[in-house]
Short mmCIF file of C-alpha atoms in Angstrom, two decimals:
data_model
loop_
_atom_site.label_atom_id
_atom_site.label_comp_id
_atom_site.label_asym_id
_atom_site.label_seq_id
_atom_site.Cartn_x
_atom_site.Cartn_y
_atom_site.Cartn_z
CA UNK A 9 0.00 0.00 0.00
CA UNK A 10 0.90 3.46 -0.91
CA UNK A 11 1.21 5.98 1.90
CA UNK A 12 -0.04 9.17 1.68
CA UNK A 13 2.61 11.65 2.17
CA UNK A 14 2.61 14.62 5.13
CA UNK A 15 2.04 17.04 2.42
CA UNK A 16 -1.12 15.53 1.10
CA UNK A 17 -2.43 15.32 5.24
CA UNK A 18 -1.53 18.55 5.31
CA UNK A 19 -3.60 19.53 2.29
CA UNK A 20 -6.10 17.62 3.70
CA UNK A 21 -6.35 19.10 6.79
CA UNK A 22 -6.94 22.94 5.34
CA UNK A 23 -9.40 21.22 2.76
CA UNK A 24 -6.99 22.10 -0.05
CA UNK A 25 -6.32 18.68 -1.64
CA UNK A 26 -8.78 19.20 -4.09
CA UNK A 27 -6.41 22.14 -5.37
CA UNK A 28 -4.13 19.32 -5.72
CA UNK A 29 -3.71 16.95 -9.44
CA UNK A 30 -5.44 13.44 -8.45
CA UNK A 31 -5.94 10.81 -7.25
CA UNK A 32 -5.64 12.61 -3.52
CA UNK A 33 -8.79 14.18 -3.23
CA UNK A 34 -10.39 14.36 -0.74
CA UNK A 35 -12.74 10.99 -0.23
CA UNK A 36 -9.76 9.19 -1.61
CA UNK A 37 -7.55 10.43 1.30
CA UNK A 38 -10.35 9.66 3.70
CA UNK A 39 -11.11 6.37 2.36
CA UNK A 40 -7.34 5.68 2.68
CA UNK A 41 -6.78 6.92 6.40
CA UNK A 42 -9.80 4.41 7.24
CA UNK A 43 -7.91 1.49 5.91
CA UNK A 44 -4.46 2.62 6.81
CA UNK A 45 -3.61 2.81 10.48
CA UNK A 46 0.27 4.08 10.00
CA UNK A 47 -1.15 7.06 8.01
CA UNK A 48 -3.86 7.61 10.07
CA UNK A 49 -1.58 8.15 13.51
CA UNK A 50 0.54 10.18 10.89
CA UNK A 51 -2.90 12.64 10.55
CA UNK A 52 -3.77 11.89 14.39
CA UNK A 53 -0.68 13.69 15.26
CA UNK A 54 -1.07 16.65 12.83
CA UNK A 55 -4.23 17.09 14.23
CA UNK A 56 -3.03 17.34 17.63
CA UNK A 57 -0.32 19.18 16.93
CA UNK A 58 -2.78 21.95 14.88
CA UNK A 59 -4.74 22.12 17.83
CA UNK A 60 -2.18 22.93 20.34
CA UNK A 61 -0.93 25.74 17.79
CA UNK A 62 -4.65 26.87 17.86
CA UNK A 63 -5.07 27.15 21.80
CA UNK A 64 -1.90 30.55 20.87
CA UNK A 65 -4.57 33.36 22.06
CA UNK A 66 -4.75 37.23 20.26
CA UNK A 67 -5.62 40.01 22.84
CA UNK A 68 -9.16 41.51 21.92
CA UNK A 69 -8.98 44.50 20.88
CA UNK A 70 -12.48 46.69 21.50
CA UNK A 71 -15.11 47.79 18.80
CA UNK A 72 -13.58 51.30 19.08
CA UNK A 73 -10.11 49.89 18.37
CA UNK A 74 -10.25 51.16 14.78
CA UNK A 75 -11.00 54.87 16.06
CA UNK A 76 -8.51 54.92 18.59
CA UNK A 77 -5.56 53.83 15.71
CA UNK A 78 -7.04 56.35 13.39
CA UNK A 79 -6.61 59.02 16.20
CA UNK A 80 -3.45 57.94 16.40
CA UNK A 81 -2.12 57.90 12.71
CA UNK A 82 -4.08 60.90 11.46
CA UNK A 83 -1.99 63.39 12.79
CA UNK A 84 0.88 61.67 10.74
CA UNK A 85 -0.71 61.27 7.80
CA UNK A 86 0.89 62.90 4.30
CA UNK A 87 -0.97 66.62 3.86
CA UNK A 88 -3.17 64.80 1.11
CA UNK A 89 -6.35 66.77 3.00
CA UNK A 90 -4.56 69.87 3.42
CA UNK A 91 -4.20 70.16 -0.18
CA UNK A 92 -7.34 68.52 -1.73
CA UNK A 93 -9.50 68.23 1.54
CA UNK A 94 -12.59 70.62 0.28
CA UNK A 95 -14.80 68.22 2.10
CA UNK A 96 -13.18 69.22 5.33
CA UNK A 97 -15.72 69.99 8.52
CA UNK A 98 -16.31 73.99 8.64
CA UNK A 99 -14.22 74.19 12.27
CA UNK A 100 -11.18 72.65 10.63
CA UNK A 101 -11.04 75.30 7.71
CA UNK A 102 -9.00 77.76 10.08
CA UNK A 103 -6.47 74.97 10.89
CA UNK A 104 -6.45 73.78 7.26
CA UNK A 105 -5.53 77.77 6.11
CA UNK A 106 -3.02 78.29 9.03
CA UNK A 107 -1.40 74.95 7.45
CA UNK A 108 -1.54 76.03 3.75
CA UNK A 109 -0.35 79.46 4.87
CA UNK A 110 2.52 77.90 6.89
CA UNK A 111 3.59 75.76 3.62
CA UNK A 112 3.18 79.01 1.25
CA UNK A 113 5.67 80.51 3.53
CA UNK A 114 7.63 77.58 3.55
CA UNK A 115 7.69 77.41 -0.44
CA UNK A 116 8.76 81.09 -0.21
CA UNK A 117 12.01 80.66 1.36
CA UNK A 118 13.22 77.51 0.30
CA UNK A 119 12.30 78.72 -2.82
CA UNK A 120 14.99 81.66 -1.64
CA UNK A 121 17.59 79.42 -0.74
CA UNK A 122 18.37 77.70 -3.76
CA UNK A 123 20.90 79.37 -5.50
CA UNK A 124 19.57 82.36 -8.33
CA UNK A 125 16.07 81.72 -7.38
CA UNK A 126 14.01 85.09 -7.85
CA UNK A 127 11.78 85.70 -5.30
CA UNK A 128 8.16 86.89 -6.77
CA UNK A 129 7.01 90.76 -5.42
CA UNK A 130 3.71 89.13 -4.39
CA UNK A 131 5.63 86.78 -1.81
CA UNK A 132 8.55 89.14 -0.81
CA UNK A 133 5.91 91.72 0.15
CA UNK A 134 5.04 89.31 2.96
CA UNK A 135 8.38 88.25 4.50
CA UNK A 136 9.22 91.09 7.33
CA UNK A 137 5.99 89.63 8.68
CA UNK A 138 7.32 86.12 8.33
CA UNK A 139 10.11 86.20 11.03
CA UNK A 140 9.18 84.17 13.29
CA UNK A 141 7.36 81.07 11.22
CA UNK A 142 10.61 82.16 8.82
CA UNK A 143 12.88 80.77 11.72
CA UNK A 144 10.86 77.60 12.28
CA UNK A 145 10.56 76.86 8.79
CA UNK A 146 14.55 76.66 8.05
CA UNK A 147 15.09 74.60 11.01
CA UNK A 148 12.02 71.90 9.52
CA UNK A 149 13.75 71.83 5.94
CA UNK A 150 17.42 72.01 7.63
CA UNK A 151 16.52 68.94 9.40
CA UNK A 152 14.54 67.41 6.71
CA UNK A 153 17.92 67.77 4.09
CA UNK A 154 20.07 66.62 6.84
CA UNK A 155 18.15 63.39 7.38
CA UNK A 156 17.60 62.94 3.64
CA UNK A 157 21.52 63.44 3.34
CA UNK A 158 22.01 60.59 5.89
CA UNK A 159 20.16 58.03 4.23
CA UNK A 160 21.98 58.57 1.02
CA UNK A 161 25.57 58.74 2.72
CA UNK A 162 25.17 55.70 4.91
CA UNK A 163 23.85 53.68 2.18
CA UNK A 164 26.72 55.48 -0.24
CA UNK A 165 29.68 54.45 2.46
CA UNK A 166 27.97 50.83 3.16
CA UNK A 167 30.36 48.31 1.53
CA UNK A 168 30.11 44.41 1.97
CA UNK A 169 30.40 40.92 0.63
CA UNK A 170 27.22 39.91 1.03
CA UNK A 171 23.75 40.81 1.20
CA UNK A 172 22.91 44.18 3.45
CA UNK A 173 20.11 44.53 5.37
CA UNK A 174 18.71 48.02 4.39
CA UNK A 175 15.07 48.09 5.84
CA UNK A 176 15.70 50.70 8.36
CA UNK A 177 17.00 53.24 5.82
CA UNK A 178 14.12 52.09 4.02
CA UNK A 179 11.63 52.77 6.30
CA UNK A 180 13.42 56.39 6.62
CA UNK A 181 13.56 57.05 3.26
CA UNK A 182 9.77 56.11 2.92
CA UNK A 183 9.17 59.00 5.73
CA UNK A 184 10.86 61.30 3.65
CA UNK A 185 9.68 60.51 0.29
CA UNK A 186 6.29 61.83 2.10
CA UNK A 187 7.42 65.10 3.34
CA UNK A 188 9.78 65.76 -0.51
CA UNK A 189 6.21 65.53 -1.58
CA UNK A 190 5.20 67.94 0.29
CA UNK A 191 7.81 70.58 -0.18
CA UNK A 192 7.37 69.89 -3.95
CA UNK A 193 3.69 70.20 -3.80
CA UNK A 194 4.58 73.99 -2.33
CA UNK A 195 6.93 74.91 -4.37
CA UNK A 196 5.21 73.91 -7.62
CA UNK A 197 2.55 76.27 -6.31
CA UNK A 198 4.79 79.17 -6.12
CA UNK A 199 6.05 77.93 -9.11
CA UNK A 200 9.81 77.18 -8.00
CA UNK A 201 10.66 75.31 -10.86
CA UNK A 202 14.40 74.94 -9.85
CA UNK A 203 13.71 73.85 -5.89
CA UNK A 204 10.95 71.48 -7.19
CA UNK A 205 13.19 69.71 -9.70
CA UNK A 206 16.53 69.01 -6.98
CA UNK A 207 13.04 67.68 -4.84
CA UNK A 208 12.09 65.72 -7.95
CA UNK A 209 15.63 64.26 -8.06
CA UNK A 210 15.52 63.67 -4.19
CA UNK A 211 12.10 62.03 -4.79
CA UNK A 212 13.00 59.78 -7.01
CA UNK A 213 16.56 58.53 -5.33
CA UNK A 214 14.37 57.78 -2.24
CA UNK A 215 11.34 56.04 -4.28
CA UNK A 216 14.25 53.52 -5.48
CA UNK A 217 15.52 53.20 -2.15
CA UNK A 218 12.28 52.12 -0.62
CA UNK A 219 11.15 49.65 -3.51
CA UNK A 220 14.53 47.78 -3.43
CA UNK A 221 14.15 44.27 -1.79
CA UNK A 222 15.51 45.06 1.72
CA UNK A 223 17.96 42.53 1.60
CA UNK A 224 20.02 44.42 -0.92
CA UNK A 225 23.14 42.69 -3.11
CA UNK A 226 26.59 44.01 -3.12
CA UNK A 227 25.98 45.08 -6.53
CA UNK A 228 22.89 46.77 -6.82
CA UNK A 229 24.70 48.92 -3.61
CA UNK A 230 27.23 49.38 -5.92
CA UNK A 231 25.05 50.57 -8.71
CA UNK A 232 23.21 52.98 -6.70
CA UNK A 233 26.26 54.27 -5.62
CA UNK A 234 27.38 55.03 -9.01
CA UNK A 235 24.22 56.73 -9.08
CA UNK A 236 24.48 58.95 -6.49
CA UNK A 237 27.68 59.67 -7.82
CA UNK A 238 26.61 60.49 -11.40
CA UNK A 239 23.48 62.27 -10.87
CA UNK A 240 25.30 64.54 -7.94
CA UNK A 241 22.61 64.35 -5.62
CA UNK A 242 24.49 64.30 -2.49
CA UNK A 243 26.12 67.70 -3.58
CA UNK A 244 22.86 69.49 -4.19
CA UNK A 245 21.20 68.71 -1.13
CA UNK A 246 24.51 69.93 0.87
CA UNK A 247 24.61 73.18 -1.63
CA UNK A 248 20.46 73.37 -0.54
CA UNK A 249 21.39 72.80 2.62
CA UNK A 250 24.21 75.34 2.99
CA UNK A 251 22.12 77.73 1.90
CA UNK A 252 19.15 77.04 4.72
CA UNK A 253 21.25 76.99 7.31
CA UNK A 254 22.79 80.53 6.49
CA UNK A 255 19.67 81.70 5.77
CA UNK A 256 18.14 80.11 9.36
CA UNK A 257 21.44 82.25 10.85
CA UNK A 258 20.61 85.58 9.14
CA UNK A 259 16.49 84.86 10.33
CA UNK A 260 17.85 84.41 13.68
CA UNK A 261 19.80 87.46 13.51
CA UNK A 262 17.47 90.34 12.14
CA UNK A 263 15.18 88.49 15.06
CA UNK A 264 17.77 89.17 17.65
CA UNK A 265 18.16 92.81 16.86
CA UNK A 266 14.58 93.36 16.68
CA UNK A 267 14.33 92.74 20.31
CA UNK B 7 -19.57 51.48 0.99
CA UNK B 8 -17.28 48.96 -0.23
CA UNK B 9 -13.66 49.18 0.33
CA UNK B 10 -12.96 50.33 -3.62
CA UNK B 11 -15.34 52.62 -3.16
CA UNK B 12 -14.16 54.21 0.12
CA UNK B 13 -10.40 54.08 -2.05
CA UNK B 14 -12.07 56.14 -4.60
CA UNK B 15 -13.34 58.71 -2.15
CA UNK B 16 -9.45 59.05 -0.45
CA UNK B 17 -7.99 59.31 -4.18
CA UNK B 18 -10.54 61.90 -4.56
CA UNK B 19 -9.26 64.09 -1.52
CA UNK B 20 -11.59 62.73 0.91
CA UNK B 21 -8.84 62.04 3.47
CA UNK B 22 -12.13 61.19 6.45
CA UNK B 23 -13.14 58.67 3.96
CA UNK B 24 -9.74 56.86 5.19
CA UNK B 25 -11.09 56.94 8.20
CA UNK B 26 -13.87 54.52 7.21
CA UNK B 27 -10.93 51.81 6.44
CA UNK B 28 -8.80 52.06 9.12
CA UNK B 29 -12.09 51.25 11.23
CA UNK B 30 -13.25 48.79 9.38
CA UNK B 31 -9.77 46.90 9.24
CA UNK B 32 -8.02 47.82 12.00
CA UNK B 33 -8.62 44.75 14.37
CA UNK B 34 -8.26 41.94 11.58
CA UNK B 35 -4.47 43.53 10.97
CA UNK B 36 -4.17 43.97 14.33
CA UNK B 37 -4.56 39.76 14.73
CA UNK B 38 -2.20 39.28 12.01
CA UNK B 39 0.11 41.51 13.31
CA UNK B 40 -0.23 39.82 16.82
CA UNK B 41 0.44 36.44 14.79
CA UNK B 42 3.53 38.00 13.18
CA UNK B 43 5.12 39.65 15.79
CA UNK B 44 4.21 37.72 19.10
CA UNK B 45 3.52 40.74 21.47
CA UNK B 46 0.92 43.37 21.68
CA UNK B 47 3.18 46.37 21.57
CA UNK B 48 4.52 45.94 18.74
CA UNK B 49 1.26 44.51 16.78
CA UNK B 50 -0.17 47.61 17.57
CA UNK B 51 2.94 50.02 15.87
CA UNK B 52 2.76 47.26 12.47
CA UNK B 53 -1.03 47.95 12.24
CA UNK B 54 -0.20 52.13 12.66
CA UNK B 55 2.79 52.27 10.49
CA UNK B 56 0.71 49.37 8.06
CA UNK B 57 -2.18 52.45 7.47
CA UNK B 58 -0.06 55.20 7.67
CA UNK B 59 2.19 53.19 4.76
CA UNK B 60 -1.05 52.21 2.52
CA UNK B 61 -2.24 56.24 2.53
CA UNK B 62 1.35 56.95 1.13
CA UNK B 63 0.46 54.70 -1.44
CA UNK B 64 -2.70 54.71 -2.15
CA UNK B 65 -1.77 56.09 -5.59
CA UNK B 66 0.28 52.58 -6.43
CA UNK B 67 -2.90 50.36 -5.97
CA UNK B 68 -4.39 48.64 -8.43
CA UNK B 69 -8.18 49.11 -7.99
CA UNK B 70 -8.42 45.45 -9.71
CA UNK B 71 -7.34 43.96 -6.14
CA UNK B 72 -9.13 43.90 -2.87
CA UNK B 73 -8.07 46.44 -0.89
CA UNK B 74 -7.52 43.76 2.30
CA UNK B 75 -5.40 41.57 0.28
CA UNK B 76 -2.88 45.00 -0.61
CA UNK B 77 -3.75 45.79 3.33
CA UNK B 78 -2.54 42.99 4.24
CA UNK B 79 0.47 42.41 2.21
CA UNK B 80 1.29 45.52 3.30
CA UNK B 81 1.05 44.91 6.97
CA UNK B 82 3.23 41.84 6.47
CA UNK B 83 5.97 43.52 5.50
CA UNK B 84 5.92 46.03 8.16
CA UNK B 85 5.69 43.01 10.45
CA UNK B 86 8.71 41.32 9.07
CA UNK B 87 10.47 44.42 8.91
CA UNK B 88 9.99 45.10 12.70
CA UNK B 89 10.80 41.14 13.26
CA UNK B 90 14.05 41.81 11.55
CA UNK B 91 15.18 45.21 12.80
CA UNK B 92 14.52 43.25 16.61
CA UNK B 93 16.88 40.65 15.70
CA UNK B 94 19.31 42.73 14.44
CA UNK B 95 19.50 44.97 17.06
CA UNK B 96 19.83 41.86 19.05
CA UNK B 97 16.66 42.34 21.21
CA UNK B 98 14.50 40.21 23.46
CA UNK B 99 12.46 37.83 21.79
CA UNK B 100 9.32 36.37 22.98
CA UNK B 101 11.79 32.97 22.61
CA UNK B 102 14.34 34.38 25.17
CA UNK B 103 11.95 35.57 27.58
CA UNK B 104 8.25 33.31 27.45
CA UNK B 105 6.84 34.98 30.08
CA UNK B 106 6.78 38.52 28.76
CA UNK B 107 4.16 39.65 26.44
CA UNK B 108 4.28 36.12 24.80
CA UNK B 109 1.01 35.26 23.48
CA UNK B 110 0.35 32.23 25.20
CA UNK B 111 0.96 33.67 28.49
CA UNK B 112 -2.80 34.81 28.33
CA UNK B 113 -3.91 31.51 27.55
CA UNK B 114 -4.17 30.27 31.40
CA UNK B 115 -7.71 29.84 32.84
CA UNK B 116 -8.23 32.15 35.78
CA UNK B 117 -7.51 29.46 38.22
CA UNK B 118 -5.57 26.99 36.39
CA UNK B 119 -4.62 23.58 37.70
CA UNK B 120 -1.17 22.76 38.87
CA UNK B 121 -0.47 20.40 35.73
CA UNK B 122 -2.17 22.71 33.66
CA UNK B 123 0.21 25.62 34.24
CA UNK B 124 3.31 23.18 34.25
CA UNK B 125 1.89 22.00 30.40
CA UNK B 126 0.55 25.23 29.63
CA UNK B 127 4.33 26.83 30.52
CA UNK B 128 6.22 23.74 28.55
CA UNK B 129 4.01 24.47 25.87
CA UNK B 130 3.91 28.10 25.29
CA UNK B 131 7.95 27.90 25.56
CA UNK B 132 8.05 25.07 22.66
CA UNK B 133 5.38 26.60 20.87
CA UNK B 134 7.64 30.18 21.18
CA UNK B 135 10.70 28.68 20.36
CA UNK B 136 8.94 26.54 17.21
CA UNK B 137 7.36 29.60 16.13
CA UNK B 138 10.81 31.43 16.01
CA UNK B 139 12.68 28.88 14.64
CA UNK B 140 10.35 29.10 11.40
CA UNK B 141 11.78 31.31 8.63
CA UNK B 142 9.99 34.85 7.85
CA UNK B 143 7.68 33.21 5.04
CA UNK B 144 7.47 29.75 6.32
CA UNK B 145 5.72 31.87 9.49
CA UNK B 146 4.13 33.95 7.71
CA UNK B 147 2.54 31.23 5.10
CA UNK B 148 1.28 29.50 8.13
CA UNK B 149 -0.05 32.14 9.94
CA UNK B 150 -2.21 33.45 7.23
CA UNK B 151 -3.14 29.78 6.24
CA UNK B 152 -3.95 28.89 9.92
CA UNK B 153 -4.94 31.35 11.80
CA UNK B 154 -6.36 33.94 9.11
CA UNK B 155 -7.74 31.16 7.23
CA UNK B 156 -6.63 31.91 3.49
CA UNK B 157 -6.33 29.67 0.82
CA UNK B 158 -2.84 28.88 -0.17
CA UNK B 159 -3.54 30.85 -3.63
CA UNK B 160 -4.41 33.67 -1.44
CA UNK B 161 -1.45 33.67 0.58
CA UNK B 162 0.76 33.50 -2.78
CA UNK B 163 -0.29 36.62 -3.42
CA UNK B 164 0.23 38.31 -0.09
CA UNK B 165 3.58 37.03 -0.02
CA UNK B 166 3.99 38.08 -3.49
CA UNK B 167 4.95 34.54 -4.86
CA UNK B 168 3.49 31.69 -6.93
CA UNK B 169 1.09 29.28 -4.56
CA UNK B 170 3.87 26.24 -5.37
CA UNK B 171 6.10 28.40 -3.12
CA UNK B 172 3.38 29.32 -0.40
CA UNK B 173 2.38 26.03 -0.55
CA UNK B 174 5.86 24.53 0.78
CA UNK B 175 6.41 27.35 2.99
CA UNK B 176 3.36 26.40 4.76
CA UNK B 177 4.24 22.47 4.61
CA UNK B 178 8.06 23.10 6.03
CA UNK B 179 6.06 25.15 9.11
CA UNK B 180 3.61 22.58 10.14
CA UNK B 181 6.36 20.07 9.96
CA UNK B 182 8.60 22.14 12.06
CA UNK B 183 5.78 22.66 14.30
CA UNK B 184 5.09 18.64 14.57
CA UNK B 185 8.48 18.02 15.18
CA UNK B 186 8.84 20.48 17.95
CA UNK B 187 5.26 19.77 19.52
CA UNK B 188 4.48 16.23 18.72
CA UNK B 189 6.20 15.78 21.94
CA UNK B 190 3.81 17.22 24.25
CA UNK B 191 0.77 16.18 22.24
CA UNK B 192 1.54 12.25 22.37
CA UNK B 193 2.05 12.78 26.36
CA UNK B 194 -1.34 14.04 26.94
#
C-alpha cells in the first residue's frame, strides 16, 4: 500500500487537496486513512499538533479599536487633506488655512535658498511679517535635508560581501519621500521650478531606495552608488542645505536685533 | 460602501473617507500583526505604520485587487520588517523571555490547575521557540493559512509569490511545528 505523504495530510487538513492533481482528493484520502492505520496516527498527530498551535490566544482589541488607531495615525498622515480636503468639517477650515499658509511661507524661502532663485514681489511683500514662522521653517527643511543626506551617505559608504540589510534606511527614506512631496507640492505652487526639480531628483533617489528588496546585493549597492555619484545628488542637497542653514542664521539674527 | 469605493473617495481628496478603512480593518491587521510579531506592543505600531504606509500609497494600488489583500500584504511587510530590525539589534524575543508579552501567556484559565500551568508553561515555551525557529515566510505562510484562514492561492499573493512556493512554505512550518510539539501532544 501506498502511503499518503505529510504534504497531502496537510492539504487535507486545510481542505486544499482538491487544489491538488489526483488521485488525492479528498474521499480518496479519507477512504485511505480508514484502511491505513500508520497514516492515520501520521494525521492523528497533525491534528493534535494543529490544535495545540490553535489554543496561541490574540488580545481583543475593543469595537472602538479602529477609532482609537485612526486618532493615532491621522496626525501623521501625508498633507493629502490639506491640499485637496474641500470636504473638510467647517471648524477645521482655520487649521487647514493656518497649514496652507505655513507651507506658502515655507515654499517662499526655500524657494529663496536655492541658489539664483528670484523671489516673486507678491511673496517678498510678505516676508518682514514672516520672522518668526521664517525661523521655524529653516530649522524643519534644515533637518529634513540633513536626514535625507544621511540616508543617502550611509547607504553610499555601506560596503560588503554579502547581502545588506537596508530596511531601516528604508523605512526612513519612505518618511521622507512623504514630506519631498510635500515641499514639492509647495513649491510647484509658487512655481519654484528649480527647488521642485533638486526635490524631484531627491524624490526619485528615495522612491528607489524604498522599492529595493531590503535585503540588498553588493551590486545593486554598488550601482546605486554610481548613481548617487553620477546624478550629484548628495552635492545638491549639501549646496540646498548650505544655503538654509545661512539663511536660518541671518532669520535668527534680524530676530535678535529686533528685540 | 465597499472598500474600492471608500479608495475612490481618499484618491478623490476625501482624506475622512480613510477613516472609514482604518475602522473597518483595524482589528483583523491587528490579529495578524499579533500572529507576526508575538507581542501586543509591537502589533499595535505594524497595524499604525501598516495604514499610515497604505495612505502613502494609495496612488500605487491597483483598484483590480481587494483592498484587504494590498492591506494585508502591506502589513506583512511592516511586520517582518519590525521582526528583523529586533533581531538585528539583538533584542528580546518572545523565545528568550516566554513569560513577557508572549502570546500564550494569556492563555491560562483564571484558576488553572497545577499540571495545567506546568503544560501550559512547557508548551507556550516550545510553541515560542517553534514559532521562532520558522523562517519569515514559512511563518508567515502558516499564519495566514492557519490562523487567518486563506487559501494557499491567497497567501501567494500576499507574499507576493506563486502558490507552489506558499504552498511549501506552509508544509516546512507545520512540519517544524510537529516536530517540535508532537512531543507534548503524544504525552497528553
Amino acid at each position: 500500500m501506498t502511503h499518503l505523504s505529510e504534504e497531502t495530510l496537510i492539504l487535507h487538513y486545510y481542505g486544499e487537496e482538491n487544489d491538488t492533481p489526483a488521485p488525492e482528493g479528498t474521499l480518496a484520502v479519507e477512504r485511505h486513512l480508514e484502511e491505513c492505520g500508520e497514516c492515520r496516527a501520521l494525521y492523528g498527530s497533525l491534528v493534535r499538533t494543529l490544535n495545540m498551535v490553535d489554543a496561541l490566544p490574540v488580545p481583543e482589541r475593543g469595537e472602538d479599536y479602529g477609532a482609537r488607531v485612526w486618532e493615532r495615525i491621522e496626525p501623521g498622515l501625508p498633507a493629502r487633506r490639506r491640499w485637496l480636503g474641500f470636504t473638510l468639517p467647517p471648524l477645521r477650515w482655520a487649521a487647514a488655512g493656518v497649514a496652507l499658509a505655513g507651507l506658502l511661507v515655507a515654499a517662499f524661502f526655500a524657494g529663496r535658498f536655492y541658489p539664483g532663485t528670484r523671489p516673486t514681489p507678491a511673496i517678498t511683500a510678505k516676508a518682514p511679517d514672516a520672522q518668526g514662522p521664517e525661523r521655524i521653517l529653516l530649522v524643519a527643511v534644515g533637518d529634513y535635508l540633513e536626514r535625507s543626506q544621511m540616508v543617502l551617505v550611509e547607504l553610499a559608504n555601506t560596503t560588503a560581501k554579502g547581502p545588506v540589510d537596508i530596511s531601516a534606511e528604508q523605512e526612513r527614506a519612505g518618511d521622507l519621500v512623504a514630506e519631498t512631496r510635500l515641499y514639492r507640492q509647495t513649491a510647484a505652487h509658487t512655481g519654484d521650478t528649480r527647488i521642485d526639480s533638486v526635490l524631484e531628483e531627491l524624490e526619485r533617489v528615495l522612491v528607489d531606495i524604498k522599492n529595493q528588496p531590503s535585503r540588498m546585493t553588493p551590486r545593486a549597492l554598488e550601482e546605486l552608488r554610481q548613481r548617487l555619484e553620477a546624478e550629484g545628488i548628495i552635492f545638491k542637497i549639501r549646496v540646498l542645505g548650505a544655503n538654509v542653514r545661512s539663511r536660518e542664521t541671518t532669520a535668527a539674527e534680524r530676530a535678535g536685533s529686533k528685540l | 460602501m465597499t472598500d474600492l469605493a471608500m479608495v475612490a473617495r481618499v484618491r478623490a481628496g476625501d482624506a475622512d473617507a480613510y477613516r472609514v478603512l482604518v475602522e473597518r480593518h483595524s482589528r483583523t491587521l491587528f490579529r495578524l500583526a499579533y500572529r507576526m510579531t508575538g507581542n501586543e506592543h509591537d502589533a499595535e505600531d505594524v497595524v499604525q505604520e501598516s495604514f499610515l504606509r497604505a495612505y502613502r500609497q494609495l496612488g500605487r494600488f491597483d483598484e483590480r485587487a481587494s483592498f484587504g489583500t494590498w492591506l494585508y500584504r502591506i502589513a506583512v511587510n511592516c511586520s517582518l520588517d519590525l521582526v528583523r530590525a529586533r533581531k538585528r539589534r539583538g533584542e528580546i524575543t518572545a523565545s528568550a523571555d516566554p513569560e513577557m508579552d508572549d502570546p500564550l501567556s494569556t492563555a491560562a484559565a483564571p484558576d488553572p490547575a497545577p499540571d495545567r500551568m506546568a503544560m501550559s508553561g512547557e508548551v507556550r515555551e516550545r510553541l515560542s521557540g517553534a514559532m521562532n525557529e520558522l523562517s519569515a515566510s514559512e511563518r508567515t505562510a502558516f499564519v495566514l493559512r492557519h490562523f487567518e484562514g486563506m487559501r494557499i492561492e491567497e497567501v501567494g499573493r500576499v507574499l507576493g509569490c506563486q502558490p507552489g512556493a506558499a504552498k511549501h512554505s506552509v508544509f516546512r512550518a507545520v512540519q517544524k511545528l510537529r516536530r517540535a510539539l508532537e512531543p507534548l501532544g503524544s504525552a497528553r
